[in-house]
Amino acid sequence: MVNFHSVTTSFSDNQGLMPSSEVLSSEVPSSEVYVCVHGHFYQPPRENPSLEVVERQPGAAPFHDWNERILRESYRPNAFARIMDHQGQILQIINNYEFISFNIGPTLMSWLARHDIETYRQILAADKRSCDRNNGHGNAIAQVYNHIILPLANERDKLTQVRWGIADFRKRFNRDPEGMWLAETAIDQDTLRVLIQEGIKFTIVAPSQVQRCRQMATGDQAAGEWHQVGGGQIDPTRPYRCFVPGLPAGQNYIDIFVYDGPISGDMGFSDILQSSQSFADRIGQAIRGERKGAQLISVATDGETFGHHRGGAERALAYALQHEFMDRGWNVISYARYLSLFPPTWELELKPVTAWSCAHGVERWQSDCGCGGGGEWHQQWRAPLRQALDWLRDELIEIYEITGEDLFKDAWAARDSYINIICDRTPLTIEQFFAKHQHHELTQVERTDALSLLEMQRHAMLMYTSCGWFFEEISRPEGTQVLRYAARAIELAEEICGESLEEDFIAKLALAPSNIPLFRDGAGVYRAQVRPARISVEQVVAHYAMSSLFHTYHREQRLYCHTLTHQDYQKQTMGALTLALGQVTIVSEITQAKGCYTFAVCHLGGQEFLCGIRPFKNRIAYARAKEAVLRIFAQGSIVQTIDAIQTQFGEYTFNLQQLFSEERQHIMQLLSQNTLDQLNQLYTQIYRENYGVLMAFHRESMDVPRELQVAAEITLSHRVIDVLRRLEQDLSDIDEHILAISTGYLGELEGIAIEANHLRCHLTLPQATPILEGLILQALRQTLQIETDATHQACTLAVNPIAIQGIKRLIVLGTNLGLNLNLERSQEVYYNYVQQCPPIPSLGQALGIVESA
């Protein structure tokens, strides 16, 4: 556990802790020292471009993927950061986003909104509260859309990336952004010009990016002399103004904050975040005692540092923000708020082209500069990769302009506005978009072409996501991902104009040498890791057909980014064979492309499947094909059934291996379930028949035969899961919940735990932990019903004591079963409850929360 400094507060006596509703009033504080901690929260987009979902990533285990892992380790913990005592009991839960400056990548925010709405809402609420507290100057700042290195982008991509970043921010935070974070803080004059033109007031850079600075002219006082600070000697305790030539007077500057380089580096690479005291001590070293007036200690780091890279660092940050800094007389502030109080009195000039993570300008993203190297591995692939993508981008521009000329009033204005559809793909938003941008009243086919063109351009920008060049090898997941985006853009271009760019693109990738002999070059990476990940419409239909043998689908079924509607569906079983035939319409939610297909799928037993797909011609042809297959199937001949499917439906054929990986694994588990059930019955029989023998061995302190011990452990583990699932199913409303917990289920589970303990069984319960965590959370939410009187001054506690006792017993049960329960969400529900109502005796203690006296 992180060693927090002097954490002795409680809910009833905060001893100087900053109440979230009262911190940082709109008046200028008297203290002259301000501290701004900036977190750059970002993960590269990881979705399969064909499916618009993140697939399972084994390297992120035990989590589904890296987004989910970092959500659990950083994004959510910072939304619900714990301040704890020395016994590990929770004293306070803090929303760190409310007290730090932060940016969160738009693609990551989109993912958060789909996968953890509670964290997403906490982030939005944090910015809203900081706005209310600081005269509208919120903590959140925008980010260029998908982390493109802007100095290397063409002019149109610069504009779109900034405009998309602003529009996405405005939609989520309901206000215009004041600042914008540039990917890798990569910056040049053209980028600054775009920021200014689009209304951005400030950005943030590293000390190494500044060339010189001077005091600005004020009134009758001339500007000071220039000071060369190119070696990183810039004073980071004040904001600066940067003037950009070529713009009208009064609209020709942007303000710039320079973060403290040494402290920011220590946050990422030393142990100063081990405790709030260490963090504050290190920040204190930057305070300039001789300085008169306000000074800002500004630090910036990857937001994932707090919790993911540095376990527990979000707790040290919370305590520093809420207690440690104020104990030293410092004011916690954001960049936007500081700028509103203390406008720049100094100006600076930046070096021509720079970034915070490359000592060679922006060469890390276009050459073998040595940054991010992997020992003996070279990065000679970087330049050919960018050159291949630049070639592809330019080819796609030509297709976009020629085709878009007949569809849009202004193709590039339409692309800038497309962010509204990306953020909200509802029919209303799409209608509003076309009403504004269509060249004429478009047909449905033309609309699909228009949306496909825009998607082609979206992927043409996604393929420049900076992470593709950041590390040492092109075949890493990041390099593979940008190539997948390129492949999707190529695929869309071919659908639109019939011209294939793939072979020429692959030929250019062959000039990008890989460090891994298996791939040889970028072309090898493309063939081995990009092409196999591409998903055709026919494959989506085959996935639907095969999985329909195991799932009961609605007539209209959403599957990834497609909606399938079956016009006809029939399933028959004969012995070990199962056959399904159907006709479906599939519509892309992204491009509105529509297709009609017929299918026949047969499960031949085990893991053997055959699925035939054919485009729908007419009802008569489908009826004849269906009748022919059913007639042969009725005869019970596997060989003839296979032949009939291939003959009647076999324009495209698929088997289980061509199913999407996660569904394939799910079906394999279902197929093995019958065997597992039979084994469980056998082990249960062995256990029951030999229970007395097992007890005798234990009474005599003799080694139990392994076969008997295994039978006991498997049987009891299976019983635990079975009871938990029944309990989970029965918790449908509060009355049933009270009944379920206070009667047989919980007693049965407690009895199994006692039995397992007596027999010294090591139960295997990977499925039990999430079920029990969910049961505790569900029971808590059902039980803690908050009711207030008309004046909202008093809280009426309507809690059933039997239900509370049941929740505590569930928590104890987890311990007795040897489960490492994660009670974070339950803790957050209860903590929120006691902010409005009196604590419930001993429930907080069971949840690990210190209750008020």
Coordinates of N, CA, C and O in Angstrom, one line a residue, residues 71-164:
L71 N -8.2 1.1 -17.9 CA -9.4 1.7 -17.2 C -9.5 1.2 -15.8 O -9.7 2.1 -14.9
R72 N -9.2 0.0 -15.5 CA -9.3 -0.5 -14.1 C -8.1 -0.1 -13.3 O -8.2 0.1 -12.1
E73 N -7.0 0.2 -13.9 CA -5.8 0.6 -13.2 C -5.6 2.1 -13.1 O -4.9 2.5 -12.2
S74 N -6.2 2.9 -14.0 CA -5.9 4.3 -14.0 C -7.2 5.2 -14.1 O -7.5 6.0 -13.3
Y75 N -7.9 5.0 -15.2 CA -9.0 6.0 -15.5 C -10.0 6.0 -14.4 O -10.5 7.0 -13.9
R76 N -10.5 4.8 -14.1 CA -11.5 4.7 -13.0 C -10.9 5.0 -11.6 O -11.6 5.8 -10.9
P77 N -9.8 4.5 -11.2 CA -9.2 4.9 -9.9 C -9.0 6.4 -9.7 O -9.2 6.9 -8.6
N78 N -8.7 7.1 -10.8 CA -8.6 8.5 -10.7 C -10.0 9.2 -10.5 O -10.1 10.3 -10.0
A79 N -11.0 8.6 -11.0 CA -12.4 9.2 -10.8 C -12.9 8.9 -9.4 O -13.8 9.6 -9.0
F80 N -12.3 7.8 -8.8 CA -12.8 7.5 -7.5 C -11.5 7.2 -6.6 O -11.3 6.1 -6.1
A81 N -10.6 8.2 -6.5 CA -9.4 8.0 -5.8 C -9.6 7.9 -4.3 O -10.3 8.7 -3.7
R82 N -9.0 6.9 -3.7 CA -9.1 6.6 -2.2 C -8.1 7.4 -1.4 O -6.9 7.3 -1.8
I83 N -8.5 8.0 -0.4 CA -7.6 8.5 0.7 C -7.8 7.5 1.9 O -9.0 7.3 2.3
M84 N -6.7 6.9 2.3 CA -6.9 5.7 3.2 C -6.0 6.0 4.5 O -5.1 6.7 4.5
D85 N -6.4 5.3 5.6 CA -5.6 5.4 6.8 C -4.5 4.3 6.7 O -4.4 3.6 5.7
H86 N -3.8 4.2 7.8 CA -2.6 3.2 7.8 C -3.1 1.8 7.9 O -2.3 0.9 7.6
Q87 N -4.4 1.5 8.2 CA -4.9 0.2 8.1 C -5.5 -0.2 6.8 O -6.1 -1.3 6.6
G88 N -5.4 0.7 5.8 CA -6.0 0.5 4.5 C -7.5 0.7 4.4 O -8.1 0.3 3.5
Q89 N -8.1 1.4 5.4 CA -9.5 1.7 5.4 C -9.7 3.0 4.7 O -8.9 4.0 4.9
I90 N -10.8 3.1 4.0 CA -11.1 4.3 3.2 C -11.6 5.5 4.1 O -12.5 5.3 4.8
L91 N -10.9 6.6 4.0 CA -11.4 7.8 4.7 C -12.2 8.7 3.8 O -13.2 9.3 4.2
Q92 N -11.8 8.8 2.5 CA -12.5 9.7 1.6 C -12.3 9.2 0.2 O -11.2 8.6 -0.1
I93 N -13.2 9.4 -0.7 CA -13.1 9.1 -2.1 C -13.2 10.4 -2.9 O -14.1 11.2 -2.8
I94 N -12.1 10.6 -3.7 CA -11.9 11.9 -4.4 C -12.0 11.7 -5.9 O -11.4 10.7 -6.4
N95 N -12.5 12.7 -6.6 CA -12.5 12.7 -8.1 C -11.3 13.5 -8.5 O -11.4 14.8 -8.5
N96 N -10.2 12.9 -8.8 CA -8.9 13.6 -9.1 C -9.1 14.6 -10.3 O -8.5 15.6 -10.4
Y97 N -10.0 14.2 -11.2 CA -10.2 15.0 -12.4 C -10.7 16.4 -12.0 O -10.6 17.4 -12.8
E98 N -11.3 16.5 -10.9 CA -11.8 17.8 -10.4 C -10.8 18.8 -10.0 O -11.0 20.0 -9.9
F99 N -9.5 18.3 -9.8 CA -8.5 19.2 -9.2 C -7.2 19.2 -10.1 O -6.2 19.9 -9.7
I100 N -7.2 18.5 -11.2 CA -6.0 18.6 -12.1 C -6.4 19.1 -13.4 O -7.6 19.1 -13.8
S101 N -5.5 19.7 -14.1 CA -5.7 20.0 -15.5 C -5.5 18.6 -16.3 O -4.7 17.8 -16.0
F102 N -6.4 18.4 -17.3 CA -6.3 17.1 -18.0 C -6.8 17.3 -19.4 O -7.7 18.1 -19.7
N103 N -6.3 16.4 -20.3 CA -6.9 16.2 -21.6 C -7.1 14.7 -21.7 O -6.3 13.9 -21.2
I104 N -8.2 14.3 -22.4 CA -8.4 12.9 -22.6 C -8.7 12.7 -24.1 O -9.6 13.4 -24.7
G105 N -7.9 11.9 -24.8 CA -8.1 11.7 -26.2 C -9.5 11.4 -26.6 O -10.2 10.6 -26.0
P106 N -10.0 12.1 -27.7 CA -11.4 11.8 -28.1 C -11.8 10.4 -28.4 O -12.8 9.9 -28.1
T107 N -10.8 9.6 -29.0 CA -11.1 8.2 -29.3 C -11.2 7.4 -28.0 O -12.0 6.5 -27.9
L108 N -10.4 7.8 -27.0 CA -10.5 7.2 -25.7 C -11.8 7.5 -25.0 O -12.5 6.7 -24.4
M109 N -12.2 8.8 -25.0 CA -13.5 9.2 -24.4 C -14.6 8.5 -25.0 O -15.6 8.1 -24.3
S110 N -14.6 8.3 -26.3 CA -15.7 7.5 -27.0 C -15.7 6.1 -26.5 O -16.8 5.6 -26.2
W111 N -14.6 5.5 -26.3 CA -14.5 4.1 -25.7 C -15.1 4.1 -24.3 O -15.8 3.2 -23.9
L112 N -14.6 5.1 -23.5 CA -15.1 5.1 -22.1 C -16.6 5.3 -22.0 O -17.3 4.7 -21.2
A113 N -17.2 6.1 -22.9 CA -18.6 6.3 -22.9 C -19.4 5.0 -23.2 O -20.5 4.8 -22.7
R114 N -18.8 4.1 -23.9 CA -19.4 2.8 -24.2 C -19.2 1.8 -23.2 O -20.0 0.9 -23.0
H115 N -18.0 1.8 -22.5 CA -17.6 0.7 -21.6 C -17.7 1.0 -20.1 O -17.6 0.1 -19.3
D116 N -17.7 2.3 -19.7 CA -17.8 2.6 -18.3 C -18.4 3.9 -18.1 O -17.7 5.0 -17.9
I117 N -19.7 4.0 -18.2 CA -20.4 5.2 -18.2 C -20.3 6.0 -16.9 O -20.3 7.2 -16.8
E118 N -20.0 5.3 -15.8 CA -19.8 5.9 -14.5 C -18.5 6.8 -14.5 O -18.5 7.9 -14.0
T119 N -17.4 6.2 -15.0 CA -16.2 6.9 -15.0 C -16.3 8.1 -16.0 O -15.9 9.2 -15.7
Y120 N -17.0 7.8 -17.1 CA -17.2 8.9 -18.1 C -17.9 10.1 -17.5 O -17.5 11.2 -17.7
R121 N -19.0 9.8 -16.8 CA -19.8 10.8 -16.2 C -19.0 11.6 -15.1 O -19.2 12.8 -14.9
Q122 N -18.2 10.8 -14.4 CA -17.3 11.5 -13.3 C -16.4 12.5 -13.9 O -16.2 13.6 -13.4
I123 N -15.9 12.1 -15.1 CA -14.9 13.0 -15.8 C -15.7 14.3 -16.2 O -15.2 15.4 -16.0
L124 N -16.8 14.2 -16.8 CA -17.6 15.3 -17.3 C -18.0 16.2 -16.0 O -18.0 17.4 -16.1
A125 N -18.5 15.5 -15.0 CA -18.9 16.2 -13.8 C -17.7 17.0 -13.2 O -17.9 18.1 -12.6
A126 N -16.5 16.4 -13.2 CA -15.4 17.1 -12.6 C -15.1 18.4 -13.3 O -14.8 19.4 -12.7
D127 N -15.2 18.4 -14.7 CA -14.9 19.6 -15.4 C -16.0 20.6 -15.1 O -15.8 21.8 -15.0
K128 N -17.3 20.1 -15.0 CA -18.4 21.1 -14.7 C -18.2 21.7 -13.4 O -18.4 22.9 -13.2
R129 N -17.8 21.0 -12.4 CA -17.6 21.5 -11.0 C -16.4 22.5 -11.0 O -16.5 23.6 -10.4
S130 N -15.4 22.2 -11.8 CA -14.2 23.1 -11.8 C -14.6 24.4 -12.6 O -14.2 25.5 -12.2
C131 N -15.5 24.3 -13.6 CA -16.0 25.5 -14.2 C -16.8 26.4 -13.3 O -16.7 27.6 -13.2
D132 N -17.7 25.7 -12.5 CA -18.6 26.5 -11.6 C -17.7 27.2 -10.5 O -18.1 28.3 -10.1
R133 N -16.6 26.6 -10.2 CA -15.8 27.1 -9.1 C -14.9 28.2 -9.6 O -14.4 29.0 -8.8
N134 N -14.6 28.2 -10.9 CA -13.5 29.1 -11.4 C -14.0 30.0 -12.6 O -13.3 30.2 -13.6
N135 N -15.2 30.6 -12.4 CA -15.7 31.5 -13.4 C -15.7 31.0 -14.8 O -15.4 31.7 -15.8
G136 N -16.0 29.7 -15.0 CA -16.1 29.1 -16.3 C -14.9 28.5 -16.9 O -14.9 28.0 -18.0
H137 N -13.8 28.6 -16.1 CA -12.5 28.1 -16.6 C -12.3 26.7 -16.1 O -11.8 26.5 -15.0
G138 N -12.7 25.7 -16.9 CA -12.7 24.3 -16.4 C -11.3 23.7 -16.6 O -10.4 24.2 -17.2
N139 N -11.2 22.5 -15.9 CA -9.9 21.8 -15.9 C -9.6 21.1 -17.3 O -8.4 20.9 -17.6
A140 N -10.6 20.7 -18.0 CA -10.4 19.9 -19.2 C -9.9 20.8 -20.3 O -10.4 21.9 -20.5
I141 N -9.0 20.3 -21.1 CA -8.6 20.9 -22.4 C -8.8 19.9 -23.5 O -8.9 18.7 -23.3
A142 N -8.8 20.4 -24.7 CA -9.0 19.5 -25.9 C -7.7 18.8 -26.3 O -6.7 19.1 -25.8
Q143 N -7.9 17.9 -27.3 CA -6.7 17.2 -27.9 C -6.9 17.1 -29.4 O -8.1 16.9 -29.8
V144 N -5.9 17.2 -30.2 CA -6.0 16.9 -31.6 C -6.6 15.5 -31.7 O -6.3 14.6 -30.9
Y145 N -7.5 15.2 -32.7 CA -8.4 14.1 -32.6 C -7.8 12.8 -32.3 O -8.0 12.1 -31.3
N146 N -6.9 12.3 -33.3 CA -6.4 10.9 -33.0 C -4.9 10.9 -33.0 O -4.3 9.9 -33.4
H147 N -4.3 11.9 -32.3 CA -2.9 11.9 -32.0 C -2.0 11.8 -33.2 O -1.0 11.1 -33.2
I148 N -2.3 12.6 -34.2 CA -1.4 12.8 -35.3 C -0.3 13.7 -35.0 O -0.5 14.7 -34.2
I149 N 0.9 13.5 -35.5 CA 2.0 14.5 -35.3 C 1.7 15.6 -36.3 O 2.0 15.5 -37.5
L150 N 1.2 16.7 -35.8 CA 0.7 17.7 -36.7 C 1.8 18.4 -37.6 O 1.5 18.7 -38.8
P151 N 3.0 18.6 -37.2 CA 4.0 19.2 -38.1 C 4.2 18.3 -39.3 O 4.7 18.8 -40.4
L152 N 3.9 17.0 -39.3 CA 4.1 16.1 -40.4 C 2.9 15.9 -41.2 O 2.9 15.2 -42.3
A153 N 1.8 16.5 -40.8 CA 0.5 16.4 -41.5 C 0.4 17.5 -42.6 O 1.0 18.6 -42.5
N154 N -0.4 17.2 -43.6 CA -0.7 18.3 -44.6 C -1.7 19.3 -44.0 O -2.2 19.1 -42.9
E155 N -1.9 20.4 -44.7 CA -2.6 21.5 -44.1 C -4.1 21.1 -43.8 O -4.6 21.5 -42.8
R156 N -4.7 20.3 -44.7 CA -6.1 19.9 -44.5 C -6.2 19.0 -43.3 O -7.2 19.1 -42.5
D157 N -5.3 18.1 -43.1 CA -5.3 17.2 -41.9 C -5.1 18.0 -40.6 O -5.7 17.7 -39.6
K158 N -4.2 19.0 -40.7 CA -4.0 19.8 -39.5 C -5.4 20.5 -39.1 O -5.8 20.4 -37.9
L159 N -6.0 21.0 -40.1 CA -7.3 21.7 -39.8 C -8.3 20.7 -39.3 O -9.0 21.0 -38.3
T160 N -8.5 19.6 -39.9 CA -9.5 18.7 -39.5 C -9.2 18.1 -38.2 O -10.1 17.9 -37.3
Q161 N -8.0 17.8 -37.9 CA -7.6 17.2 -36.6 C -8.0 18.2 -35.4 O -8.5 17.8 -34.4
V162 N -7.7 19.5 -35.6 CA -8.0 20.5 -34.6 C -9.5 20.7 -34.5 O -10.0 20.7 -33.4
R163 N -10.1 20.8 -35.7 CA -11.6 21.0 -35.7 C -12.3 19.8 -35.1 O -13.3 20.0 -34.3
W164 N -11.9 18.6 -35.4 CA -12.5 17.5 -34.8 C -12.3 17.4 -33.3 O -13.2 17.1 -32.5

